N, CA, C and O atoms as a printed pandas DataFrame, in Angstrom:
     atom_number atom_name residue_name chain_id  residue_number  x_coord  y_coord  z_coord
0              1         N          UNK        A               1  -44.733   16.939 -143.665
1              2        CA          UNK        A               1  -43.746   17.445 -142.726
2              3         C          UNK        A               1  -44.457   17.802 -141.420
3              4         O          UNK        A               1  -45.584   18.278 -141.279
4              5         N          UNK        A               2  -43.747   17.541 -140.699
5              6        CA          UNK        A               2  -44.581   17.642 -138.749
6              7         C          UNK        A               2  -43.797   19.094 -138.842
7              8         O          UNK        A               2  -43.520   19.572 -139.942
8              9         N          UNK        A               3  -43.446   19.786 -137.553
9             10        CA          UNK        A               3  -42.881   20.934 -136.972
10            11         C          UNK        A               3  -41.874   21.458 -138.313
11            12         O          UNK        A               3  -40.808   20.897 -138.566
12            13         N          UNK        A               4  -42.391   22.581 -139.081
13            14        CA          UNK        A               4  -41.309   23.464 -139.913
14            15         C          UNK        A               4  -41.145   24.686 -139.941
15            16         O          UNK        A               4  -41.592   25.353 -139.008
16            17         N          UNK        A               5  -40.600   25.185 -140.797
17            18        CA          UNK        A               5  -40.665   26.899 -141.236
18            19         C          UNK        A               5  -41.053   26.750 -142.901
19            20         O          UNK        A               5  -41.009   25.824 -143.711
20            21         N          UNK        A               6  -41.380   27.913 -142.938
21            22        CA          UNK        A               6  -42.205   28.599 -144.588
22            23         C          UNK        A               6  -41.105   29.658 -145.075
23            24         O          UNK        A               6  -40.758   30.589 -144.347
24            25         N          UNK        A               7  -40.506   29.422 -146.538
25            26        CA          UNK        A               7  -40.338   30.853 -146.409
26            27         C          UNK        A               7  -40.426   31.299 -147.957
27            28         O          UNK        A               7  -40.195   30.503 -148.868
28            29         N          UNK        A               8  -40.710   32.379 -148.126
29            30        CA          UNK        A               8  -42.288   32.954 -148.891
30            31         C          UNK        A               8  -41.213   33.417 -150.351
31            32         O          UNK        A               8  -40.209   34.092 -150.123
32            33         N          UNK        A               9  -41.380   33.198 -151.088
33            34        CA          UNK        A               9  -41.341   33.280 -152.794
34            35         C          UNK        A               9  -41.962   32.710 -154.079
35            36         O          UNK        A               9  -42.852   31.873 -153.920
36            37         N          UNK        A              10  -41.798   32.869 -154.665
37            38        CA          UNK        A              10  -42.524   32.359 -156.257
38            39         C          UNK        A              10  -41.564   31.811 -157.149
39            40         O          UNK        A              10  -40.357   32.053 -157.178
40            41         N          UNK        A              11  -42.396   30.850 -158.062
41            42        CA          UNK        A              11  -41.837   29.956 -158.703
42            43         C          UNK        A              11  -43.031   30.023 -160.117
43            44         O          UNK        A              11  -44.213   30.364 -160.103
44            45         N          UNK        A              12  -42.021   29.475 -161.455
45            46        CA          UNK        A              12  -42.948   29.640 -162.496
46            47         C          UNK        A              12  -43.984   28.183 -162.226
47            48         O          UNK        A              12  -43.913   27.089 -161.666
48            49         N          UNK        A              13  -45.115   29.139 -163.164
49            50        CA          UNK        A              13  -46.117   27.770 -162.930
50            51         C          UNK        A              13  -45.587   26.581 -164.152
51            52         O          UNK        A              13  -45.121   27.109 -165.162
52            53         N          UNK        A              14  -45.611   25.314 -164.148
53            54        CA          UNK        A              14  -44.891   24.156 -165.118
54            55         C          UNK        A              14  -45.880   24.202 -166.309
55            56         O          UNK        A              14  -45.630   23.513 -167.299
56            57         N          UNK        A              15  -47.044   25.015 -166.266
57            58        CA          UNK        A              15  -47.685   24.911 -167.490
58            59         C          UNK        A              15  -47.757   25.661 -168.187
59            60         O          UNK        A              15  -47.767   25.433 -169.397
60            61         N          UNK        A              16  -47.860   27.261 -167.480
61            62        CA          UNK        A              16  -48.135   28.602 -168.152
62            63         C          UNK        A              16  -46.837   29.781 -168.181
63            64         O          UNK        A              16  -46.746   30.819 -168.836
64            65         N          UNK        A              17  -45.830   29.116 -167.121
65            66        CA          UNK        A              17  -45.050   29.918 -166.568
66            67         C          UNK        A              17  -45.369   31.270 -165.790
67            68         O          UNK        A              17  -44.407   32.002 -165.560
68            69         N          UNK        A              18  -46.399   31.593 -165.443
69            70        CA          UNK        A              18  -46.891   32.685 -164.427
70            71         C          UNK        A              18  -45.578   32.649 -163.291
71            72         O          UNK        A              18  -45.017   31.583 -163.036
72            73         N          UNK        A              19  -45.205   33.823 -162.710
73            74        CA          UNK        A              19  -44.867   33.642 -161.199
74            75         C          UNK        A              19  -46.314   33.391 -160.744
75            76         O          UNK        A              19  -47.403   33.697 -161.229
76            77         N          UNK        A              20  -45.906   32.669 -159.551
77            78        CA          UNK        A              20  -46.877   32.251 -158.681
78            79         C          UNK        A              20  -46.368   32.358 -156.999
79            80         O          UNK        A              20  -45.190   32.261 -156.654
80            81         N          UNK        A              21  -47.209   32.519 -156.313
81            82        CA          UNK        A              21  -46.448   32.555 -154.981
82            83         C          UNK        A              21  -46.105   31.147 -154.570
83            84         O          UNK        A              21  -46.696   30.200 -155.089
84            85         N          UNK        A              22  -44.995   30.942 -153.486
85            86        CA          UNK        A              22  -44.316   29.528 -153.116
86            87         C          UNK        A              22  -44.546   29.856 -152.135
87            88         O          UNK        A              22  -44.274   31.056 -152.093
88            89         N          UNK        A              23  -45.104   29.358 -150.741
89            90        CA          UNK        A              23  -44.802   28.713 -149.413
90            91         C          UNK        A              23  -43.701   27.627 -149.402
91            92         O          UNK        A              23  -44.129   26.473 -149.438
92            93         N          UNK        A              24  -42.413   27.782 -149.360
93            94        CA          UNK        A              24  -41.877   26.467 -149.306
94            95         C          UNK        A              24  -41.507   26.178 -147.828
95            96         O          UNK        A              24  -40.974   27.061 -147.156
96            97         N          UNK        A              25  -41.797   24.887 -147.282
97            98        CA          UNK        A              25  -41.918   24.012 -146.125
98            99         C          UNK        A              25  -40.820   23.977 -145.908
99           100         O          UNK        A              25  -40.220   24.131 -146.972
100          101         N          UNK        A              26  -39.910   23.812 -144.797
101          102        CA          UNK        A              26  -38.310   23.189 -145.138
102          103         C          UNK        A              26  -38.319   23.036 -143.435
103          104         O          UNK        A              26  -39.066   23.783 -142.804
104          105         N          UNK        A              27  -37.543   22.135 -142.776
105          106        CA          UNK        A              27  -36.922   21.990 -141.991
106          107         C          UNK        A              27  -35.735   22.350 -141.556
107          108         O          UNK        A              27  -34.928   21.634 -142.149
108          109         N          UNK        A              28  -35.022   23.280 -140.636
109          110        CA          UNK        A              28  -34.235   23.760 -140.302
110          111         C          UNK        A              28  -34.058   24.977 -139.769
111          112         O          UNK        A              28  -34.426   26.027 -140.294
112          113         N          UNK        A              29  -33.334   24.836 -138.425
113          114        CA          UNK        A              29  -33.300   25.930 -137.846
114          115         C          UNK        A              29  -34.744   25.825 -136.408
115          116         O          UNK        A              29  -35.075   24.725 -135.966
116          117         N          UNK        A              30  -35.133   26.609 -136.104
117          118        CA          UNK        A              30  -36.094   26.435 -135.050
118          119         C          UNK        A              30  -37.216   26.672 -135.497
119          120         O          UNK        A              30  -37.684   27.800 -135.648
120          121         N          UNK        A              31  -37.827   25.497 -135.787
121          122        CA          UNK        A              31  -38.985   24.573 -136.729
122          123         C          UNK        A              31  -40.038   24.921 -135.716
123          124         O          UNK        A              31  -40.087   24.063 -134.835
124          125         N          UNK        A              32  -41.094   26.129 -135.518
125          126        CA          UNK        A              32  -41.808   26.847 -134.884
126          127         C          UNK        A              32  -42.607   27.479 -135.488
127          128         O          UNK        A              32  -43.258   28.417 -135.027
128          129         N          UNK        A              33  -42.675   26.929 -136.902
129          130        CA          UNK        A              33  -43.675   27.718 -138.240
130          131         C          UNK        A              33  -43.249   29.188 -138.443
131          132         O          UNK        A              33  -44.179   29.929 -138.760
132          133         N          UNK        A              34  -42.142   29.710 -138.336
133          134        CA          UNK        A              34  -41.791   30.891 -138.414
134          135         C          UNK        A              34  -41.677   31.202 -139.651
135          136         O          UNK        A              34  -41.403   30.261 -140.396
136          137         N          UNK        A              35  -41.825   32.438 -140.217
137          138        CA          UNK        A              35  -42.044   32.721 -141.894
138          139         C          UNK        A              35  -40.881   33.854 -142.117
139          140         O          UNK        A              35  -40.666   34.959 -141.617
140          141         N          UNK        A              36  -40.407   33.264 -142.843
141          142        CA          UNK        A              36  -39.318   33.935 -143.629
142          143         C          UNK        A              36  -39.135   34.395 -144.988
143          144         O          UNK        A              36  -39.710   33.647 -145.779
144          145         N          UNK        A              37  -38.483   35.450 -145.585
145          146        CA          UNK        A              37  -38.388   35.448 -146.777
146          147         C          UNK        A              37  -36.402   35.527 -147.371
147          148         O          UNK        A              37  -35.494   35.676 -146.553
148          149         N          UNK        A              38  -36.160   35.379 -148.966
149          150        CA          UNK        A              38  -35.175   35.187 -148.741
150          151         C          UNK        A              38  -34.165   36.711 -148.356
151          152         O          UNK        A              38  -34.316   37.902 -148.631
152          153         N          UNK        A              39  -33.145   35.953 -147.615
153          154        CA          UNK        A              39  -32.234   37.480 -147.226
154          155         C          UNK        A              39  -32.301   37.136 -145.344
155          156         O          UNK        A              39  -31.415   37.229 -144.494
156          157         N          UNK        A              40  -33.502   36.795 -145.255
157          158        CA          UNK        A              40  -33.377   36.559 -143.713
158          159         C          UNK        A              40  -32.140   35.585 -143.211
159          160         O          UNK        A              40  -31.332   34.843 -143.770
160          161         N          UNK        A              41  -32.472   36.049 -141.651
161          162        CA          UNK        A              41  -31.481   34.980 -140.903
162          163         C          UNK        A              41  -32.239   33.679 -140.042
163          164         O          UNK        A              41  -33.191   33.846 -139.280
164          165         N          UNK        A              42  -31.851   32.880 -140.222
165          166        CA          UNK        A              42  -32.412   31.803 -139.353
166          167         C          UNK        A              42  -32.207   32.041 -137.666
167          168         O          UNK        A              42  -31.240   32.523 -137.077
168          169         N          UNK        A              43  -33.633   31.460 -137.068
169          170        CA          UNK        A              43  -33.188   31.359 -136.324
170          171         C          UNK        A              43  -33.147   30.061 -135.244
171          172         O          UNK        A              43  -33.220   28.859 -135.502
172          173         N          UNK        A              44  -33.044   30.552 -134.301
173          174        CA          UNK        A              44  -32.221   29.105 -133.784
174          175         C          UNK        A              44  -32.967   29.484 -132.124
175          176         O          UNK        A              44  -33.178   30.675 -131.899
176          177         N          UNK        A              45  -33.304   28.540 -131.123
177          178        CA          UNK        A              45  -32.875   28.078 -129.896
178          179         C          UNK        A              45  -34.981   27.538 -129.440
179          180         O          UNK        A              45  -35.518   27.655 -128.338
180          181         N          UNK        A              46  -35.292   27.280 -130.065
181          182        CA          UNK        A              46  -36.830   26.293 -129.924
182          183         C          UNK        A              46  -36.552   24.993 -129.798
183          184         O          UNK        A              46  -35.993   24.351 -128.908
184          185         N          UNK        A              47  -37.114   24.650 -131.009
185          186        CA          UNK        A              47  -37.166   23.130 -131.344
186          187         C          UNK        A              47  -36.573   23.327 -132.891
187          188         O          UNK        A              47  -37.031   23.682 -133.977
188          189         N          UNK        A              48  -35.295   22.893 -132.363
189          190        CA          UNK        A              48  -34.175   23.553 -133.364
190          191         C          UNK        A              48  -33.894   21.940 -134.019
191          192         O          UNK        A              48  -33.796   20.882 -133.398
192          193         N          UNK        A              49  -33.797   22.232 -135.732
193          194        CA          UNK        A              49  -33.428   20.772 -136.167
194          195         C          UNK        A              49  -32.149   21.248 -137.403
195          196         O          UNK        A              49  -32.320   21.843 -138.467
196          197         N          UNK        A              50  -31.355   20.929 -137.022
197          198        CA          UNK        A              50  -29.777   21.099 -137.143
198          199         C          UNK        A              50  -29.084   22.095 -136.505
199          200         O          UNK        A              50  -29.635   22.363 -135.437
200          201         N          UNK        A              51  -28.004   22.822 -136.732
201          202        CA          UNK        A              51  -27.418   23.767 -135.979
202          203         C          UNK        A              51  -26.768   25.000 -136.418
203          204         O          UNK        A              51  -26.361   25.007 -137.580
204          205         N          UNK        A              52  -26.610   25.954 -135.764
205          206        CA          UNK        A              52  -25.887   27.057 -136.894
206          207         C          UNK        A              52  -24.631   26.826 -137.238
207          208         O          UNK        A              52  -23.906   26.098 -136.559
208          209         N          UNK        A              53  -24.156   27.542 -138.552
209          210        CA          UNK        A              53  -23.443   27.099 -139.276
210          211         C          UNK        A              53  -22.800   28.122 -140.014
211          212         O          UNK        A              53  -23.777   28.772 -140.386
212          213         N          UNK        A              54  -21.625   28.801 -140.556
213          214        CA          UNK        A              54  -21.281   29.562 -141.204
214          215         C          UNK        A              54  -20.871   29.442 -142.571
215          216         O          UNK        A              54  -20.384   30.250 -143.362
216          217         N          UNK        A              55  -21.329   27.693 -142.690
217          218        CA          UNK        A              55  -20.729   27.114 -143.749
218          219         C          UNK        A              55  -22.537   27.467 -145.096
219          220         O          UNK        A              55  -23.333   28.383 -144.889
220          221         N          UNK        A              56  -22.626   26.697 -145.992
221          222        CA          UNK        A              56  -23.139   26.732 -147.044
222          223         C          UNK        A              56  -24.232   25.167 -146.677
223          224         O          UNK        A              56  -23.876   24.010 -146.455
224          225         N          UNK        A              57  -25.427   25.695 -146.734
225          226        CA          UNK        A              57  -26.310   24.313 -146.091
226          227         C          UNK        A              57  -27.348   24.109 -146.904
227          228         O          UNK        A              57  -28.243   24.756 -146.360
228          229         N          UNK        A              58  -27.902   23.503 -148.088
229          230        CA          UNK        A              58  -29.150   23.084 -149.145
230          231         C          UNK        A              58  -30.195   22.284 -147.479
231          232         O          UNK        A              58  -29.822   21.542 -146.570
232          233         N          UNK        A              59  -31.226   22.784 -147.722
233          234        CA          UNK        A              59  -32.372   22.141 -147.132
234          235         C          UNK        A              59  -33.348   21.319 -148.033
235          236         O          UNK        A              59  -33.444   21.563 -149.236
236          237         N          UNK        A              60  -33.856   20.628 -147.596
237          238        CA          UNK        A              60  -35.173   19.950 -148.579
238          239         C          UNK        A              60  -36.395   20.844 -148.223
239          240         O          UNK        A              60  -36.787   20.992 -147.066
240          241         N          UNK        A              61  -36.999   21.464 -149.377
241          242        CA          UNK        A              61  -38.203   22.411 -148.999
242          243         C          UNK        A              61  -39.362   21.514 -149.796
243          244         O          UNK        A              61  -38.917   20.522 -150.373
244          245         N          UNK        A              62  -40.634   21.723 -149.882
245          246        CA          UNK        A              62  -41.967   21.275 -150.592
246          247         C          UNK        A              62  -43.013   22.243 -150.270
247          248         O          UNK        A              62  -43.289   22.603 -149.125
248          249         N          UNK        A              63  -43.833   22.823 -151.817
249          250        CA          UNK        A              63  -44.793   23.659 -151.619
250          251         C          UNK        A              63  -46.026   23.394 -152.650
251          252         O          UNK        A              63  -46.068   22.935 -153.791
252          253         N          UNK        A              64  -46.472   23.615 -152.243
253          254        CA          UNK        A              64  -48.008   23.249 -152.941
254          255         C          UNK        A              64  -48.214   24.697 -153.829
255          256         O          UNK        A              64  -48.328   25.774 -153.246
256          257         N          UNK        A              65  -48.235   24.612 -154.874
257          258        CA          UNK        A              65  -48.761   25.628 -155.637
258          259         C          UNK        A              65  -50.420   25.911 -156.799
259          260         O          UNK        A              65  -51.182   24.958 -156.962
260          261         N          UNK        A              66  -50.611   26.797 -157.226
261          262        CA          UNK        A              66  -51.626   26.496 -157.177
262          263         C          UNK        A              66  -51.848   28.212 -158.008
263          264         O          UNK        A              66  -52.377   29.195 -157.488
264          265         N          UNK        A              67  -51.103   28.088 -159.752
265          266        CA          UNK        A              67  -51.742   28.978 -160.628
266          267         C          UNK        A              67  -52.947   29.702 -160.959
267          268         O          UNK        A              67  -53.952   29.270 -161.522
268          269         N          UNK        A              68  -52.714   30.823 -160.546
269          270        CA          UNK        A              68  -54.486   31.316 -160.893
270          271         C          UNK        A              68  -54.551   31.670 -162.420
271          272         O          UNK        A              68  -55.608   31.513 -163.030
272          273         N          UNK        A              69  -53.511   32.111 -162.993
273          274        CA          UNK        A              69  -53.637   32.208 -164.840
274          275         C          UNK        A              69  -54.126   31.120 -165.703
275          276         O          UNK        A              69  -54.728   31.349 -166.752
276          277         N          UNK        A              70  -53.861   29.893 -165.251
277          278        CA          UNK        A              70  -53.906   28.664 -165.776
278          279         C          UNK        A              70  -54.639   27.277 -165.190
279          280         O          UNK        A              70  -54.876   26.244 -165.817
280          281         N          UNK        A              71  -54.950   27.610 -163.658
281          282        CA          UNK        A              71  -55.342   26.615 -162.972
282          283         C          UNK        A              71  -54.736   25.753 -162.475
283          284         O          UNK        A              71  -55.325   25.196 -161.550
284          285         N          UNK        A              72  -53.531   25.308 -162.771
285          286        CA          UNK        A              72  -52.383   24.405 -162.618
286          287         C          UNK        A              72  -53.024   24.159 -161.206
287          288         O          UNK        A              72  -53.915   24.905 -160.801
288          289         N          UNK        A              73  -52.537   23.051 -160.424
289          290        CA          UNK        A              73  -52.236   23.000 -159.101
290          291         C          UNK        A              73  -51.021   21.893 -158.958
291          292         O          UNK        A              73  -51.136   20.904 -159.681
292          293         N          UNK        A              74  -50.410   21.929 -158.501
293          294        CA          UNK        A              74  -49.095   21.064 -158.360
294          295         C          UNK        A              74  -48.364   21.327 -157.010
295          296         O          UNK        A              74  -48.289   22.466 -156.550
296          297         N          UNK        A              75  -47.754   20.095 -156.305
297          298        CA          UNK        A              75  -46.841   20.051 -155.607
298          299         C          UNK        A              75  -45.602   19.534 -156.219
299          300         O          UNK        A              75  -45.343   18.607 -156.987
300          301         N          UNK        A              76  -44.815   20.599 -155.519
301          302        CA          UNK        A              76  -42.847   20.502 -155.845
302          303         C          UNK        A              76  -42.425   20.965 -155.035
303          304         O          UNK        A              76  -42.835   21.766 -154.196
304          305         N          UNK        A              77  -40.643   20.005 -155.402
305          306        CA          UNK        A              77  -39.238   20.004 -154.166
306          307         C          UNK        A              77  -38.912   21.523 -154.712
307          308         O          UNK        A              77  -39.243   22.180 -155.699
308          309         N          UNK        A              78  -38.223   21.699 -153.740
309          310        CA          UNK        A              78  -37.511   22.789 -153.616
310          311         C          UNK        A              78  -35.887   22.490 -152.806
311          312         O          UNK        A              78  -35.795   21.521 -152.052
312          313         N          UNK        A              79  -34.642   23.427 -153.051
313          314        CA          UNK        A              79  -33.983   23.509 -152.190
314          315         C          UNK        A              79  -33.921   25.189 -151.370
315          316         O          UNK        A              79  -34.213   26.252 -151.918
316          317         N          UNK        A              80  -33.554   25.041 -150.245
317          318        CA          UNK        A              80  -33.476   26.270 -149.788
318          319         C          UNK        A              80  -32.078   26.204 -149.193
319          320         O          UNK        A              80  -31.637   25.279 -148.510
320          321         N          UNK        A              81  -31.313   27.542 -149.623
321          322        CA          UNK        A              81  -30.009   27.704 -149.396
322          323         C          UNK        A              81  -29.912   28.744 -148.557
323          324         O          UNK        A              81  -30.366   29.887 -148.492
324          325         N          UNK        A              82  -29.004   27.858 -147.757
325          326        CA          UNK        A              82  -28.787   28.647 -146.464
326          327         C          UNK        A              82  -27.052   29.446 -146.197
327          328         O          UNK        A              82  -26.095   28.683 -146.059
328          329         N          UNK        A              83  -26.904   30.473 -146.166
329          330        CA          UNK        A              83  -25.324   30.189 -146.393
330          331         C          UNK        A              83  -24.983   31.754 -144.691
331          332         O          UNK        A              83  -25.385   32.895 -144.465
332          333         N          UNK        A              84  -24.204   30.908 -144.112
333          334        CA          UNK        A              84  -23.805   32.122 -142.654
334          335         C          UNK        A              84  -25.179   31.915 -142.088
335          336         O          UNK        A              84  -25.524   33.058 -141.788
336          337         N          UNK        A              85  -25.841   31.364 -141.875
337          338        CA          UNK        A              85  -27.062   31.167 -141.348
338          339         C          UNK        A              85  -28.199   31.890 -142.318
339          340         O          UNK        A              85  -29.412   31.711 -142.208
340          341         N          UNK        A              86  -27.809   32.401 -142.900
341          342        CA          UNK        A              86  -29.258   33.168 -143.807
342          343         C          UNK        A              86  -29.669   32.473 -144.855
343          344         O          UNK        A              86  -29.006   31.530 -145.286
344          345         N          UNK        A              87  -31.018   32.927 -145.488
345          346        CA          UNK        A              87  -31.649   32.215 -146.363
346          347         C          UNK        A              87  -30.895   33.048 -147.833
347          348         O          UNK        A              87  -31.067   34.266 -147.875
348          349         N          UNK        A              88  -30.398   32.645 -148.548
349          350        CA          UNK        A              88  -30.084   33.215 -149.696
350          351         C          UNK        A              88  -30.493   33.041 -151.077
351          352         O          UNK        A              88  -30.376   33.942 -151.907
352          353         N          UNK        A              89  -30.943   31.959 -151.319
353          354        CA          UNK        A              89  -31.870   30.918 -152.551
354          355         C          UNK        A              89  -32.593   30.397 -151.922
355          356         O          UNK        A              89  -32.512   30.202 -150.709
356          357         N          UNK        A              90  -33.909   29.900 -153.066
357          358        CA          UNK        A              90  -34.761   28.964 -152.880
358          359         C          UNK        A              90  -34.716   28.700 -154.873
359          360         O          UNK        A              90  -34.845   29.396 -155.879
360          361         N          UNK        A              91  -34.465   27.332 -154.542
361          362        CA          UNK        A              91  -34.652   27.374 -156.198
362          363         C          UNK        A              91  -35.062   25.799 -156.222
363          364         O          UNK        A              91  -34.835   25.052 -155.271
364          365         N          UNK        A              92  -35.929   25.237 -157.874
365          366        CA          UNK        A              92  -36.444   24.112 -157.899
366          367         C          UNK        A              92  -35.424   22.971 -157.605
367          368         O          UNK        A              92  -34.233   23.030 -157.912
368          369         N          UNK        A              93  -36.190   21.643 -156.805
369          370        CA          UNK        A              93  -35.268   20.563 -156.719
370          371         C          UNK        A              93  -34.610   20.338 -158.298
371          372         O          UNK        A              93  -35.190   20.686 -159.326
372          373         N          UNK        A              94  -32.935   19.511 -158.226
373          374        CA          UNK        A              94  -32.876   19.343 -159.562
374          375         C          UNK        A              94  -32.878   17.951 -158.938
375          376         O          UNK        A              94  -32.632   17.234 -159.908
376          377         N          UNK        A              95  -33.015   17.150 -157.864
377          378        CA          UNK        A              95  -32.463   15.960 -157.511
378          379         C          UNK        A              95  -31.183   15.496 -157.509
379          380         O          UNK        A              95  -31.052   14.335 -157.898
380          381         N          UNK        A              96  -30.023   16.191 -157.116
381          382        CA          UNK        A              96  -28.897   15.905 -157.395
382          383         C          UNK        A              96  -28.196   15.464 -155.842
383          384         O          UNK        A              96  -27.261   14.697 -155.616
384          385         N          UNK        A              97  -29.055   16.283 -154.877
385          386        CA          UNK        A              97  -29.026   16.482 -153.267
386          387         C          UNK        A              97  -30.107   14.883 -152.861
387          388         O          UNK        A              97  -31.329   15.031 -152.863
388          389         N          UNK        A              98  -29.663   13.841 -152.627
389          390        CA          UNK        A              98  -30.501   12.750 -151.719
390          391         C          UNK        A              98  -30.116   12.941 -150.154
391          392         O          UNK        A              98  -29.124   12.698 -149.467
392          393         N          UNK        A              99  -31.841   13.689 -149.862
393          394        CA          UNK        A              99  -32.003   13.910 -148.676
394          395         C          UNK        A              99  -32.418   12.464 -147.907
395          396         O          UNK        A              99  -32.162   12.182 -146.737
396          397         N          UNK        A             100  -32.990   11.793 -148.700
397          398        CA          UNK        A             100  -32.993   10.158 -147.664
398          399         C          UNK        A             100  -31.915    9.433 -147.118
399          400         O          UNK        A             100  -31.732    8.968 -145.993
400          401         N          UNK        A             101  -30.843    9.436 -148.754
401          402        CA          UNK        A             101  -29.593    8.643 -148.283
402          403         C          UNK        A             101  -28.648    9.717 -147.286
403          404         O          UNK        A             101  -27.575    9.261 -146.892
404          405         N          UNK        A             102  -28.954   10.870 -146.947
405          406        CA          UNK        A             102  -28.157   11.473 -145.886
406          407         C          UNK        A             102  -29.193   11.695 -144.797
407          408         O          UNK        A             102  -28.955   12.651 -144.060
408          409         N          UNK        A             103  -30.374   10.949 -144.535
409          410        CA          UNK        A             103  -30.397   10.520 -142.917
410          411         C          UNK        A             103  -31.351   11.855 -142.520
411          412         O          UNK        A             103  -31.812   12.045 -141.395
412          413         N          UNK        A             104  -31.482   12.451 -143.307
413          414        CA          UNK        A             104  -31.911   14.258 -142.504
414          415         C          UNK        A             104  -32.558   15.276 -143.702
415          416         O          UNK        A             104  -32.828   14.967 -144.862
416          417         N          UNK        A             105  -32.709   16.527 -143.068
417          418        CA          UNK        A             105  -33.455   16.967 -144.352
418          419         C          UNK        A             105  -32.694   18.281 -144.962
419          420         O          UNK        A             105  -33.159   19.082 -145.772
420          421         N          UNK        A             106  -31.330   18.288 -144.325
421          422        CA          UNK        A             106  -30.566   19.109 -144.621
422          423         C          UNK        A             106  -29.202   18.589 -144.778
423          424         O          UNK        A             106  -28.868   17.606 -144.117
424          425         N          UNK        A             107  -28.111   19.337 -145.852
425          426        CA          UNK        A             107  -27.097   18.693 -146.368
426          427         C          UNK        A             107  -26.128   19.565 -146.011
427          428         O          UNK        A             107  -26.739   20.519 -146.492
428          429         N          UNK        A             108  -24.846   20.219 -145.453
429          430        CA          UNK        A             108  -24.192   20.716 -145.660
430          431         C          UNK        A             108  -23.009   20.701 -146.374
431          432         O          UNK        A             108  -21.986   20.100 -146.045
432          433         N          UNK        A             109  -23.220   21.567 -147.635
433          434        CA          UNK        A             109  -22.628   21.565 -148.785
434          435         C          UNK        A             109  -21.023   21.733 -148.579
435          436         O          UNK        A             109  -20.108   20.970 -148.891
436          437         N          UNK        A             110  -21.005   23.153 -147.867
437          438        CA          UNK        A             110  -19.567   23.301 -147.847
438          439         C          UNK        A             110  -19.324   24.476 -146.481
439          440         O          UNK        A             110  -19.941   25.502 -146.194
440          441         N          UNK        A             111  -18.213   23.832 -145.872
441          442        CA          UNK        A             111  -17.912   24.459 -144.878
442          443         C          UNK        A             111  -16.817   25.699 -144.916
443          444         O          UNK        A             111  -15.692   25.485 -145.366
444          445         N          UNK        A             112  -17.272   27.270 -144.324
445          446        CA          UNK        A             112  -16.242   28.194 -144.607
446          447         C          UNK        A             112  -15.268   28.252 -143.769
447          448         O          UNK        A             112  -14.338   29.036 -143.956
């Protein structure tokens, strides 16, 4: 990913199940490496890649993880849910969201 945002939670590790910390990568909003966690609000007016929204928006996220209980190291999708502009979830890709066949790296799910 070129220009993104991070925003900071944990995910079990796939071998040991540890929480582990997540950096997840995602595009959206004003892609300025700004770090977020969930509950925040996006923000907007940089180098902004989609637009605000009051509706319900899945992003494509990716984070490199990297278990210290177990050693694991692994990269995984993520979605990050955006809903009124805020971050509200981050939870594992299930692949159900194709971010290629929609052109972009964000989907808007449902509009309020």
């Amino acid at each position: 990913m070129s220009a993104y945002n991070i925003v900071h939670t944990t995910a079990a590790c796939s071998r040991c199940g540890t929480a582990v910390p997540a950096s997840v990568q995602f595009k959206f909003g004003d892609t300025s490496q700004c770090n977020y966690a969930v509950g925040d609000a996006v923000r907007w007016g940089g180098n902004d890649n989609g637009k605000p929204t009051s509706g319900l928006v899945a992003v494509d996220g990716v984070a490199a993880l990297s278990c210290g209980a177990c050693g694991k190291a692994e990269e995984r999708d993520f979605y990050v849910w955006i809903d009124n502009n805020k971050i509200v979830r981050v939870a594992e890709s299930d692949g159900t969201i194709d971010f290629i066949r929609e052109g972009k790296t964000y989907v808007t799910v449902r509009e309020h």
